[in-house]
Every structure is written in structure tokens, then in C-alpha cells.
mmCIF file with all atom_site columns, C-alpha atoms in Angstrom:
data_model
loop_
_atom_site.group_PDB
_atom_site.id
_atom_site.type_symbol
_atom_site.label_atom_id
_atom_site.label_alt_id
_atom_site.label_comp_id
_atom_site.label_asym_id
_atom_site.label_entity_id
_atom_site.label_seq_id
_atom_site.pdbx_PDB_ins_code
_atom_site.Cartn_x
_atom_site.Cartn_y
_atom_site.Cartn_z
_atom_site.occupancy
_atom_site.B_iso_or_equiv
_atom_site.pdbx_formal_charge
_atom_site.auth_seq_id
_atom_site.auth_comp_id
_atom_site.auth_asym_id
_atom_site.auth_atom_id
_atom_site.pdbx_PDB_model_num
ATOM 1   C CA . GLN A 1 1   ? 127.725 82.223  213.606 1.00 88.00 ? 1   GLN A CA 1
ATOM 2   C CA . LYS A 1 2   ? 126.321 85.878  212.585 1.00 90.00 ? 2   LYS A CA 1
ATOM 3   C CA . ALA A 1 3   ? 124.059 85.631  215.793 1.00 92.00 ? 3   ALA A CA 1
ATOM 4   C CA . ARG A 1 4   ? 127.530 84.614  217.912 1.00 91.00 ? 4   ARG A CA 1
ATOM 5   C CA . LYS A 1 5   ? 129.234 87.732  216.293 1.00 92.00 ? 5   LYS A CA 1
ATOM 6   C CA . ALA A 1 6   ? 125.893 89.799  217.005 1.00 93.00 ? 6   ALA A CA 1
ATOM 7   C CA . ALA A 1 7   ? 126.115 88.704  220.605 1.00 94.00 ? 7   ALA A CA 1
ATOM 8   C CA . VAL A 1 8   ? 129.541 90.017  221.778 1.00 92.00 ? 8   VAL A CA 1
ATOM 9   C CA . SER A 1 9   ? 128.627 93.692  220.050 1.00 89.00 ? 9   SER A CA 1
ATOM 10  C CA . ALA A 1 10  ? 126.354 96.149  221.247 1.00 88.00 ? 10  ALA A CA 1
ATOM 11  C CA . SER A 1 11  ? 124.831 96.909  217.907 1.00 91.00 ? 11  SER A CA 1
ATOM 12  C CA . ASN A 1 12  ? 121.192 96.799  216.939 1.00 93.00 ? 12  ASN A CA 1
ATOM 13  C CA . VAL A 1 13  ? 119.977 93.673  214.723 1.00 95.00 ? 13  VAL A CA 1
ATOM 14  C CA . ILE A 1 14  ? 117.621 92.817  212.301 1.00 96.00 ? 14  ILE A CA 1
ATOM 15  C CA . ILE A 1 15  ? 116.426 89.132  211.782 1.00 96.00 ? 15  ILE A CA 1
ATOM 16  C CA . GLU A 1 16  ? 114.642 88.583  208.735 1.00 95.00 ? 16  GLU A CA 1
ATOM 17  C CA . GLY A 1 17  ? 112.593 85.218  207.643 1.00 94.00 ? 17  GLY A CA 1
ATOM 18  C CA . GLU A 1 18  ? 109.528 83.929  206.865 1.00 93.00 ? 18  GLU A CA 1
ATOM 19  C CA . SER A 1 19  ? 106.977 83.226  209.884 1.00 89.00 ? 19  SER A CA 1
ATOM 20  C CA . GLY A 1 20  ? 107.643 80.314  211.824 1.00 86.00 ? 20  GLY A CA 1
ATOM 21  C CA . THR A 1 21  ? 111.525 80.236  211.067 1.00 89.00 ? 21  THR A CA 1
ATOM 22  C CA . GLY A 1 22  ? 112.837 80.908  214.562 1.00 90.00 ? 22  GLY A CA 1
ATOM 23  C CA . LYS A 1 23  ? 113.603 84.486  214.567 1.00 94.00 ? 23  LYS A CA 1
ATOM 24  C CA . GLU A 1 24  ? 112.681 85.058  218.303 1.00 94.00 ? 24  GLU A CA 1
ATOM 25  C CA . LEU A 1 25  ? 114.797 81.720  219.254 1.00 93.00 ? 25  LEU A CA 1
ATOM 26  C CA . ILE A 1 26  ? 117.551 83.555  217.290 1.00 95.00 ? 26  ILE A CA 1
ATOM 27  C CA . ALA A 1 27  ? 116.971 86.881  219.355 1.00 96.00 ? 27  ALA A CA 1
ATOM 28  C CA . GLN A 1 28  ? 117.059 85.076  222.856 1.00 96.00 ? 28  GLN A CA 1
ATOM 29  C CA . ALA A 1 29  ? 120.211 83.387  221.856 1.00 95.00 ? 29  ALA A CA 1
ATOM 30  C CA . ILE A 1 30  ? 121.761 86.737  221.114 1.00 97.00 ? 30  ILE A CA 1
ATOM 31  C CA . HIS A 1 31  ? 120.755 88.339  224.429 1.00 97.00 ? 31  HIS A CA 1
ATOM 32  C CA . ILE A 1 32  ? 121.766 84.893  226.265 1.00 96.00 ? 32  ILE A CA 1
ATOM 33  C CA . GLU A 1 33  ? 125.394 85.159  224.666 1.00 95.00 ? 33  GLU A CA 1
ATOM 34  C CA . SER A 1 34  ? 125.752 88.931  225.331 1.00 95.00 ? 34  SER A CA 1
ATOM 35  C CA . ALA A 1 35  ? 126.821 91.066  228.119 1.00 94.00 ? 35  ALA A CA 1
ATOM 36  C CA . ARG A 1 36  ? 123.096 91.906  228.848 1.00 95.00 ? 36  ARG A CA 1
ATOM 37  C CA . ARG A 1 37  ? 122.186 88.395  229.775 1.00 95.00 ? 37  ARG A CA 1
ATOM 38  C CA . LYS A 1 38  ? 121.202 89.059  233.138 1.00 96.00 ? 38  LYS A CA 1
ATOM 39  C CA . GLY A 1 39  ? 119.054 92.079  232.277 1.00 96.00 ? 39  GLY A CA 1
ATOM 40  C CA . PRO A 1 40  ? 115.622 91.562  230.901 1.00 97.00 ? 40  PRO A CA 1
ATOM 41  C CA . PHE A 1 41  ? 114.681 90.146  227.392 1.00 97.00 ? 41  PHE A CA 1
ATOM 42  C CA . LEU A 1 42  ? 111.304 91.603  226.256 1.00 96.00 ? 42  LEU A CA 1
ATOM 43  C CA . ALA A 1 43  ? 109.208 91.076  222.947 1.00 95.00 ? 43  ALA A CA 1
ATOM 44  C CA . LEU A 1 44  ? 106.858 92.954  221.656 1.00 93.00 ? 44  LEU A CA 1
ATOM 45  C CA . ASN A 1 45  ? 104.785 92.059  218.320 1.00 93.00 ? 45  ASN A CA 1
ATOM 46  C CA . CYS A 1 46  ? 104.031 95.390  216.655 1.00 90.00 ? 46  CYS A CA 1
ATOM 47  C CA . ALA A 1 47  ? 101.527 93.714  214.194 1.00 88.00 ? 47  ALA A CA 1
ATOM 48  C CA . ALA A 1 48  ? 99.407  92.308  217.230 1.00 87.00 ? 48  ALA A CA 1
ATOM 49  C CA . LEU A 1 49  ? 98.559  95.543  218.721 1.00 85.00 ? 49  LEU A CA 1
ATOM 50  C CA . PRO A 1 50  ? 96.168  98.478  217.711 1.00 83.00 ? 50  PRO A CA 1
ATOM 51  C CA . ARG A 1 51  ? 97.780  101.288 216.113 1.00 79.00 ? 51  ARG A CA 1
ATOM 52  C CA . ASP A 1 52  ? 96.844  103.585 218.858 1.00 76.00 ? 52  ASP A CA 1
ATOM 53  C CA . LEU A 1 53  ? 98.388  101.189 221.638 1.00 85.00 ? 53  LEU A CA 1
ATOM 54  C CA . ILE A 1 54  ? 102.128 100.994 220.128 1.00 87.00 ? 54  ILE A CA 1
ATOM 55  C CA . ALA A 1 55  ? 103.068 104.190 221.701 1.00 86.00 ? 55  ALA A CA 1
ATOM 56  C CA . SER A 1 56  ? 101.869 103.377 225.247 1.00 86.00 ? 56  SER A CA 1
ATOM 57  C CA . GLU A 1 57  ? 103.178 99.733  225.127 1.00 89.00 ? 57  GLU A CA 1
ATOM 58  C CA . LEU A 1 58  ? 106.549 101.269 223.912 1.00 92.00 ? 58  LEU A CA 1
ATOM 59  C CA . PHE A 1 59  ? 107.075 104.380 225.803 1.00 90.00 ? 59  PHE A CA 1
ATOM 60  C CA . GLY A 1 60  ? 104.728 103.699 228.904 1.00 88.00 ? 60  GLY A CA 1
ATOM 61  C CA . TYR A 1 61  ? 102.125 106.373 230.195 1.00 86.00 ? 61  TYR A CA 1
ATOM 62  C CA . ALA A 1 62  ? 101.388 108.768 233.012 1.00 86.00 ? 62  ALA A CA 1
ATOM 63  C CA . ALA A 1 63  ? 98.328  108.633 235.252 1.00 82.00 ? 63  ALA A CA 1
ATOM 64  C CA . GLY A 1 64  ? 95.312  109.777 233.505 1.00 72.00 ? 64  GLY A CA 1
ATOM 65  C CA . ALA A 1 65  ? 96.886  110.285 230.309 1.00 72.00 ? 65  ALA A CA 1
ATOM 66  C CA . PHE A 1 66  ? 93.838  108.562 228.579 1.00 76.00 ? 66  PHE A CA 1
ATOM 67  C CA . THR A 1 67  ? 90.478  107.096 229.256 1.00 69.00 ? 67  THR A CA 1
ATOM 68  C CA . GLY A 1 68  ? 91.019  103.866 230.979 1.00 69.00 ? 68  GLY A CA 1
ATOM 69  C CA . ALA A 1 69  ? 94.722  104.573 231.911 1.00 68.00 ? 69  ALA A CA 1
ATOM 70  C CA . HIS A 1 70  ? 95.892  103.051 235.068 1.00 74.00 ? 70  HIS A CA 1
ATOM 71  C CA . PRO A 1 71  ? 95.609  105.207 237.635 1.00 75.00 ? 71  PRO A CA 1
ATOM 72  C CA . LYS A 1 72  ? 99.267  105.016 238.751 1.00 82.00 ? 72  LYS A CA 1
ATOM 73  C CA . GLY A 1 73  ? 100.246 105.200 234.957 1.00 83.00 ? 73  GLY A CA 1
ATOM 74  C CA . ARG A 1 74  ? 102.483 102.346 233.412 1.00 86.00 ? 74  ARG A CA 1
ATOM 75  C CA . PRO A 1 75  ? 106.033 102.046 232.344 1.00 90.00 ? 75  PRO A CA 1
ATOM 76  C CA . GLY A 1 76  ? 106.630 100.928 228.645 1.00 90.00 ? 76  GLY A CA 1
ATOM 77  C CA . LYS A 1 77  ? 108.683 98.246  227.534 1.00 95.00 ? 77  LYS A CA 1
ATOM 78  C CA . PHE A 1 78  ? 111.804 100.283 226.907 1.00 95.00 ? 78  PHE A CA 1
ATOM 79  C CA . GLU A 1 79  ? 111.801 101.034 230.702 1.00 94.00 ? 79  GLU A CA 1
ATOM 80  C CA . MET A 1 80  ? 111.255 97.640  231.511 1.00 96.00 ? 80  MET A CA 1
ATOM 81  C CA . ALA A 1 81  ? 113.908 96.465  229.089 1.00 96.00 ? 81  ALA A CA 1
ATOM 82  C CA . SER A 1 82  ? 116.312 98.889  230.623 1.00 94.00 ? 82  SER A CA 1
ATOM 83  C CA . GLY A 1 83  ? 119.679 96.871  230.996 1.00 95.00 ? 83  GLY A CA 1
ATOM 84  C CA . GLY A 1 84  ? 118.804 94.054  228.759 1.00 96.00 ? 84  GLY A CA 1
ATOM 85  C CA . THR A 1 85  ? 117.155 93.429  225.255 1.00 96.00 ? 85  THR A CA 1
ATOM 86  C CA . LEU A 1 86  ? 114.057 94.578  223.589 1.00 96.00 ? 86  LEU A CA 1
ATOM 87  C CA . MET A 1 87  ? 112.810 92.786  220.598 1.00 96.00 ? 87  MET A CA 1
ATOM 88  C CA . LEU A 1 88  ? 110.533 94.460  218.217 1.00 96.00 ? 88  LEU A CA 1
ATOM 89  C CA . ASP A 1 89  ? 108.862 91.592  216.466 1.00 95.00 ? 89  ASP A CA 1
ATOM 90  C CA . GLU A 1 90  ? 107.176 92.284  213.117 1.00 94.00 ? 90  GLU A CA 1
ATOM 91  C CA . ILE A 1 91  ? 108.948 95.690  212.957 1.00 95.00 ? 91  ILE A CA 1
ATOM 92  C CA . GLY A 1 92  ? 108.038 96.221  209.316 1.00 93.00 ? 92  GLY A CA 1
ATOM 93  C CA . ASP A 1 93  ? 104.054 96.372  210.361 1.00 92.00 ? 93  ASP A CA 1
ATOM 94  C CA . MET A 1 94  ? 104.935 99.450  212.688 1.00 92.00 ? 94  MET A CA 1
ATOM 95  C CA . PRO A 1 95  ? 102.988 102.753 211.498 1.00 90.00 ? 95  PRO A CA 1
ATOM 96  C CA . LEU A 1 96  ? 105.235 105.465 210.034 1.00 90.00 ? 96  LEU A CA 1
ATOM 97  C CA . ASP A 1 97  ? 104.110 107.964 213.026 1.00 87.00 ? 97  ASP A CA 1
ATOM 98  C CA . GLN A 1 98  ? 105.378 105.447 215.598 1.00 89.00 ? 98  GLN A CA 1
ATOM 99  C CA . GLN A 1 99  ? 108.634 104.736 213.462 1.00 93.00 ? 99  GLN A CA 1
ATOM 100 C CA . ALA A 1 100 ? 109.604 108.501 214.011 1.00 92.00 ? 100 ALA A CA 1
ATOM 101 C CA . SER A 1 101 ? 108.989 108.108 217.936 1.00 90.00 ? 101 SER A CA 1
ATOM 102 C CA . LEU A 1 102 ? 111.163 104.817 217.824 1.00 93.00 ? 102 LEU A CA 1
ATOM 103 C CA . LEU A 1 103 ? 113.851 106.437 216.047 1.00 94.00 ? 103 LEU A CA 1
ATOM 104 C CA . ARG A 1 104 ? 114.014 109.563 218.463 1.00 93.00 ? 104 ARG A CA 1
ATOM 105 C CA . VAL A 1 105 ? 114.506 106.996 221.499 1.00 93.00 ? 105 VAL A CA 1
ATOM 106 C CA . LEU A 1 106 ? 117.115 105.027 219.655 1.00 93.00 ? 106 LEU A CA 1
ATOM 107 C CA . GLN A 1 107 ? 118.923 108.313 218.786 1.00 93.00 ? 107 GLN A CA 1
ATOM 108 C CA . ASP A 1 108 ? 118.256 109.942 222.451 1.00 94.00 ? 108 ASP A CA 1
ATOM 109 C CA . LYS A 1 109 ? 118.670 106.706 224.781 1.00 94.00 ? 109 LYS A CA 1
ATOM 110 C CA . GLN A 1 110 ? 115.699 107.951 226.460 1.00 93.00 ? 110 GLN A CA 1
ATOM 111 C CA . VAL A 1 111 ? 111.855 107.868 226.715 1.00 93.00 ? 111 VAL A CA 1
ATOM 112 C CA . THR A 1 112 ? 108.750 110.308 227.984 1.00 90.00 ? 112 THR A CA 1
ATOM 113 C CA . ARG A 1 113 ? 105.937 108.494 228.997 1.00 88.00 ? 113 ARG A CA 1
ATOM 114 C CA . LEU A 1 114 ? 102.461 109.528 227.032 1.00 84.00 ? 114 LEU A CA 1
ATOM 115 C CA . GLY A 1 115 ? 101.011 112.459 229.007 1.00 83.00 ? 115 GLY A CA 1
ATOM 116 C CA . ALA A 1 116 ? 103.999 113.024 230.975 1.00 82.00 ? 116 ALA A CA 1
ATOM 117 C CA . SER A 1 117 ? 107.094 115.444 230.724 1.00 84.00 ? 117 SER A CA 1
ATOM 118 C CA . ARG A 1 118 ? 109.777 113.593 232.622 1.00 89.00 ? 118 ARG A CA 1
ATOM 119 C CA . VAL A 1 119 ? 112.577 112.503 230.503 1.00 93.00 ? 119 VAL A CA 1
ATOM 120 C CA . ILE A 1 120 ? 113.522 108.690 231.451 1.00 94.00 ? 120 ILE A CA 1
ATOM 121 C CA . PRO A 1 121 ? 116.956 107.538 230.350 1.00 95.00 ? 121 PRO A CA 1
ATOM 122 C CA . VAL A 1 122 ? 116.989 103.987 229.025 1.00 95.00 ? 122 VAL A CA 1
ATOM 123 C CA . ASP A 1 123 ? 119.739 101.739 228.179 1.00 95.00 ? 123 ASP A CA 1
ATOM 124 C CA . VAL A 1 124 ? 118.314 98.938  225.862 1.00 95.00 ? 124 VAL A CA 1
ATOM 125 C CA . ARG A 1 125 ? 119.488 96.846  222.888 1.00 95.00 ? 125 ARG A CA 1
ATOM 126 C CA . VAL A 1 126 ? 116.873 96.607  220.351 1.00 96.00 ? 126 VAL A CA 1
ATOM 127 C CA . ILE A 1 127 ? 116.902 93.385  217.960 1.00 97.00 ? 127 ILE A CA 1
ATOM 128 C CA . CYS A 1 128 ? 114.175 93.638  215.350 1.00 96.00 ? 128 CYS A CA 1
ATOM 129 C CA . ALA A 1 129 ? 112.515 90.981  213.225 1.00 96.00 ? 129 ALA A CA 1
ATOM 130 C CA . THR A 1 130 ? 110.446 90.847  210.217 1.00 96.00 ? 130 THR A CA 1
ATOM 131 C CA . ASN A 1 131 ? 109.132 88.602  207.548 1.00 94.00 ? 131 ASN A CA 1
ATOM 132 C CA . LYS A 1 132 ? 109.475 91.510  205.016 1.00 93.00 ? 132 LYS A CA 1
ATOM 133 C CA . ASN A 1 133 ? 112.117 92.705  203.166 1.00 92.00 ? 133 ASN A CA 1
ATOM 134 C CA . LEU A 1 134 ? 112.580 96.193  204.956 1.00 93.00 ? 134 LEU A CA 1
ATOM 135 C CA . LEU A 1 135 ? 114.712 97.644  202.179 1.00 92.00 ? 135 LEU A CA 1
ATOM 136 C CA . GLU A 1 136 ? 111.792 97.147  199.734 1.00 94.00 ? 136 GLU A CA 1
ATOM 137 C CA . GLU A 1 137 ? 109.605 98.547  202.258 1.00 95.00 ? 137 GLU A CA 1
ATOM 138 C CA . VAL A 1 138 ? 111.685 101.533 202.366 1.00 95.00 ? 138 VAL A CA 1
ATOM 139 C CA . LYS A 1 139 ? 111.563 102.055 198.463 1.00 96.00 ? 139 LYS A CA 1
ATOM 140 C CA . LYS A 1 140 ? 107.588 101.866 198.819 1.00 96.00 ? 140 LYS A CA 1
ATOM 141 C CA . GLY A 1 141 ? 107.449 104.407 201.263 1.00 95.00 ? 141 GLY A CA 1
ATOM 142 C CA . ASN A 1 142 ? 106.297 102.119 204.223 1.00 94.00 ? 142 ASN A CA 1
ATOM 143 C CA . PHE A 1 143 ? 109.459 102.149 206.106 1.00 96.00 ? 143 PHE A CA 1
ATOM 144 C CA . ARG A 1 144 ? 111.550 105.297 207.403 1.00 96.00 ? 144 ARG A CA 1
ATOM 145 C CA . GLU A 1 145 ? 115.073 104.885 205.620 1.00 96.00 ? 145 GLU A CA 1
ATOM 146 C CA . ASP A 1 146 ? 116.521 106.734 208.646 1.00 95.00 ? 146 ASP A CA 1
ATOM 147 C CA . LEU A 1 147 ? 115.147 104.121 210.915 1.00 96.00 ? 147 LEU A CA 1
ATOM 148 C CA . TYR A 1 148 ? 116.196 101.451 208.568 1.00 95.00 ? 148 TYR A CA 1
ATOM 149 C CA . TYR A 1 149 ? 119.766 102.269 208.580 1.00 93.00 ? 149 TYR A CA 1
ATOM 150 C CA . ARG A 1 150 ? 119.926 103.051 212.436 1.00 93.00 ? 150 ARG A CA 1
ATOM 151 C CA . LEU A 1 151 ? 118.362 99.450  212.907 1.00 94.00 ? 151 LEU A CA 1
ATOM 152 C CA . ASN A 1 152 ? 120.397 97.614  210.337 1.00 92.00 ? 152 ASN A CA 1
ATOM 153 C CA . VAL A 1 153 ? 123.678 97.411  211.915 1.00 92.00 ? 153 VAL A CA 1
ATOM 154 C CA . VAL A 1 154 ? 123.939 93.672  211.897 1.00 93.00 ? 154 VAL A CA 1
ATOM 155 C CA . ARG A 1 155 ? 121.431 91.823  209.590 1.00 94.00 ? 155 ARG A CA 1
ATOM 156 C CA . ILE A 1 156 ? 120.625 88.053  210.006 1.00 95.00 ? 156 ILE A CA 1
ATOM 157 C CA . VAL A 1 157 ? 118.398 85.983  207.381 1.00 94.00 ? 157 VAL A CA 1
ATOM 158 C CA . VAL A 1 158 ? 116.792 82.838  208.471 1.00 93.00 ? 158 VAL A CA 1
ATOM 159 C CA . PRO A 1 159 ? 116.234 80.454  205.873 1.00 91.00 ? 159 PRO A CA 1
ATOM 160 C CA . PRO A 1 160 ? 112.883 78.508  205.995 1.00 90.00 ? 160 PRO A CA 1
ATOM 161 C CA . LEU A 1 161 ? 113.187 74.806  207.203 1.00 86.00 ? 161 LEU A CA 1
ATOM 162 C CA . ARG A 1 162 ? 112.978 73.447  203.318 1.00 88.00 ? 162 ARG A CA 1
ATOM 163 C CA . GLU A 1 163 ? 115.946 75.362  202.623 1.00 90.00 ? 163 GLU A CA 1
ATOM 164 C CA . ARG A 1 164 ? 117.548 73.676  205.907 1.00 85.00 ? 164 ARG A CA 1
ATOM 165 C CA . GLY A 1 165 ? 117.278 69.815  205.273 1.00 82.00 ? 165 GLY A CA 1
ATOM 166 C CA . ARG A 1 166 ? 119.805 68.559  207.778 1.00 84.00 ? 166 ARG A CA 1
ATOM 167 C CA . ASP A 1 167 ? 118.083 70.727  210.236 1.00 85.00 ? 167 ASP A CA 1
ATOM 168 C CA . VAL A 1 168 ? 114.987 68.762  209.979 1.00 85.00 ? 168 VAL A CA 1
ATOM 169 C CA . VAL A 1 169 ? 116.104 65.473  211.320 1.00 86.00 ? 169 VAL A CA 1
ATOM 170 C CA . VAL A 1 170 ? 117.825 67.129  214.316 1.00 88.00 ? 170 VAL A CA 1
ATOM 171 C CA . LEU A 1 171 ? 114.579 68.860  215.125 1.00 87.00 ? 171 LEU A CA 1
ATOM 172 C CA . PHE A 1 172 ? 112.642 65.752  214.563 1.00 88.00 ? 172 PHE A CA 1
ATOM 173 C CA . ASP A 1 173 ? 114.954 63.904  216.917 1.00 89.00 ? 173 ASP A CA 1
ATOM 174 C CA . HIS A 1 174 ? 114.587 66.811  219.499 1.00 90.00 ? 174 HIS A CA 1
ATOM 175 C CA . PHE A 1 175 ? 110.591 66.896  219.066 1.00 90.00 ? 175 PHE A CA 1
ATOM 176 C CA . LEU A 1 176 ? 110.385 63.051  219.324 1.00 91.00 ? 176 LEU A CA 1
ATOM 177 C CA . GLU A 1 177 ? 112.426 62.665  222.488 1.00 91.00 ? 177 GLU A CA 1
ATOM 178 C CA . LYS A 1 178 ? 110.599 65.738  223.953 1.00 92.00 ? 178 LYS A CA 1
ATOM 179 C CA . ILE A 1 179 ? 107.064 64.352  223.339 1.00 92.00 ? 179 ILE A CA 1
ATOM 180 C CA . SER A 1 180 ? 108.183 60.912  224.076 1.00 91.00 ? 180 SER A CA 1
ATOM 181 C CA . ARG A 1 181 ? 109.236 61.991  227.622 1.00 90.00 ? 181 ARG A CA 1
ATOM 182 C CA . LYS A 1 182 ? 106.142 63.895  227.814 1.00 92.00 ? 182 LYS A CA 1
ATOM 183 C CA . LEU A 1 183 ? 104.131 61.026  227.292 1.00 92.00 ? 183 LEU A CA 1
ATOM 184 C CA . ASN A 1 184 ? 106.311 58.395  229.222 1.00 91.00 ? 184 ASN A CA 1
ATOM 185 C CA . PHE A 1 185 ? 106.394 56.468  225.979 1.00 88.00 ? 185 PHE A CA 1
ATOM 186 C CA . THR A 1 186 ? 109.835 55.251  223.931 1.00 85.00 ? 186 THR A CA 1
ATOM 187 C CA . VAL A 1 187 ? 109.780 54.986  220.349 1.00 83.00 ? 187 VAL A CA 1
ATOM 188 C CA . LEU A 1 188 ? 112.304 52.444  219.478 1.00 79.00 ? 188 LEU A CA 1
ATOM 189 C CA . SER A 1 189 ? 112.866 53.290  216.026 1.00 80.00 ? 189 SER A CA 1
ATOM 190 C CA . VAL A 1 190 ? 111.238 55.497  213.240 1.00 85.00 ? 190 VAL A CA 1
ATOM 191 C CA . HIS A 1 191 ? 111.155 54.257  209.609 1.00 87.00 ? 191 HIS A CA 1
ATOM 192 C CA . PRO A 1 192 ? 113.640 56.429  207.344 1.00 82.00 ? 192 PRO A CA 1
ATOM 193 C CA . GLU A 1 193 ? 110.859 57.642  205.009 1.00 85.00 ? 193 GLU A CA 1
ATOM 194 C CA . VAL A 1 194 ? 108.983 59.061  208.020 1.00 80.00 ? 194 VAL A CA 1
#
């Protein structure tokens, strides 16, 4: 219900939950139900990138911006997601210096590629996901307070599956049907204990 409400607004969203709870699925559902559904949906895992590559992935880079850069430069995720939604997964692991750059983009709605001077306007809705309590990270000094409040317009907490007992049966039935189709095998019954 919260995701449906978030879909009709243009507000930034933070989705919190343990790893494996389906945060990206919630983000995709918000995008699909939103007015931006015809635009791109891009996801970037902030924890999976080396610290020095985050800026080039988010904001892009100009030709010759650094050693090994593509000779024609490259757009960043903000440019590529313009008109759509950008999901920043594991936002709690983003380095503080990059958080400042992200805040600037959210405020100004424009990016400048690394090594360039031209400003590029972007129209992107940002959905963030984290398995951390960002407010606790703010208190510890690991996450910028101003960025937290900029992102935390709509907050959705996804409980772990162990707290969603009825969902287990629905998911079990879904995966049983999917695997049965793939293997071309029909399961007639499953013991209730299973």
C-alpha cells in the first residue's frame, strides 16, 4: 500500500530492509506504477563499486577525464535514467564525499560529467534502498543528515520473510509452478509439513 501511494507521487523514496527482502522489486513496482513507467529504470549498487568509480558511474565522464577512460567519454546513470527512475541500492555504503555530490544533483537537478564543464539537466526520480538504519548512520557520522532528509520523503520498511508467514505459502506456490514449467514436470501435491 505504501509503494502504491509512493508511485503516484514524485517524491524520493527510501526502502529499508534486510538483504534479500525484495527491496529492488518494490522499487521496480513503484516505477512501473508511476507516471515515469515509460522511462528507464536503472539500478546501481553503491556497495559493489570501488570508491573511486562511484562518481563516474553516477555522473559520467568526459573524454580523457582519467587514464583508461573511454575516448568518447560516457554518460552516467543520472543521464541515462533521465525521464525515469534511478535506484541507488545500498545507499548507506556510499562514501561521504560522494554523498555531497549526490545531494547537489538532487537539489540542482543537473550533473556535470567528470572532467567536463558543461552542465546537463536531468529529470530523475531517486529511490534508495539500504539494509542499514540510515538515521543511526547519521548519528554515527557515516551518513549526511541533509542527504538523509532529502531522500527520506517516503520511507518503506520491508520486513524479512520470517515475519511474513502467509507470504511463504504464496512464494512457495509461485516458485513450485515456475520450476515445474521449466522442468516440464507436474507436482500433484506437496505434504503440508513441507
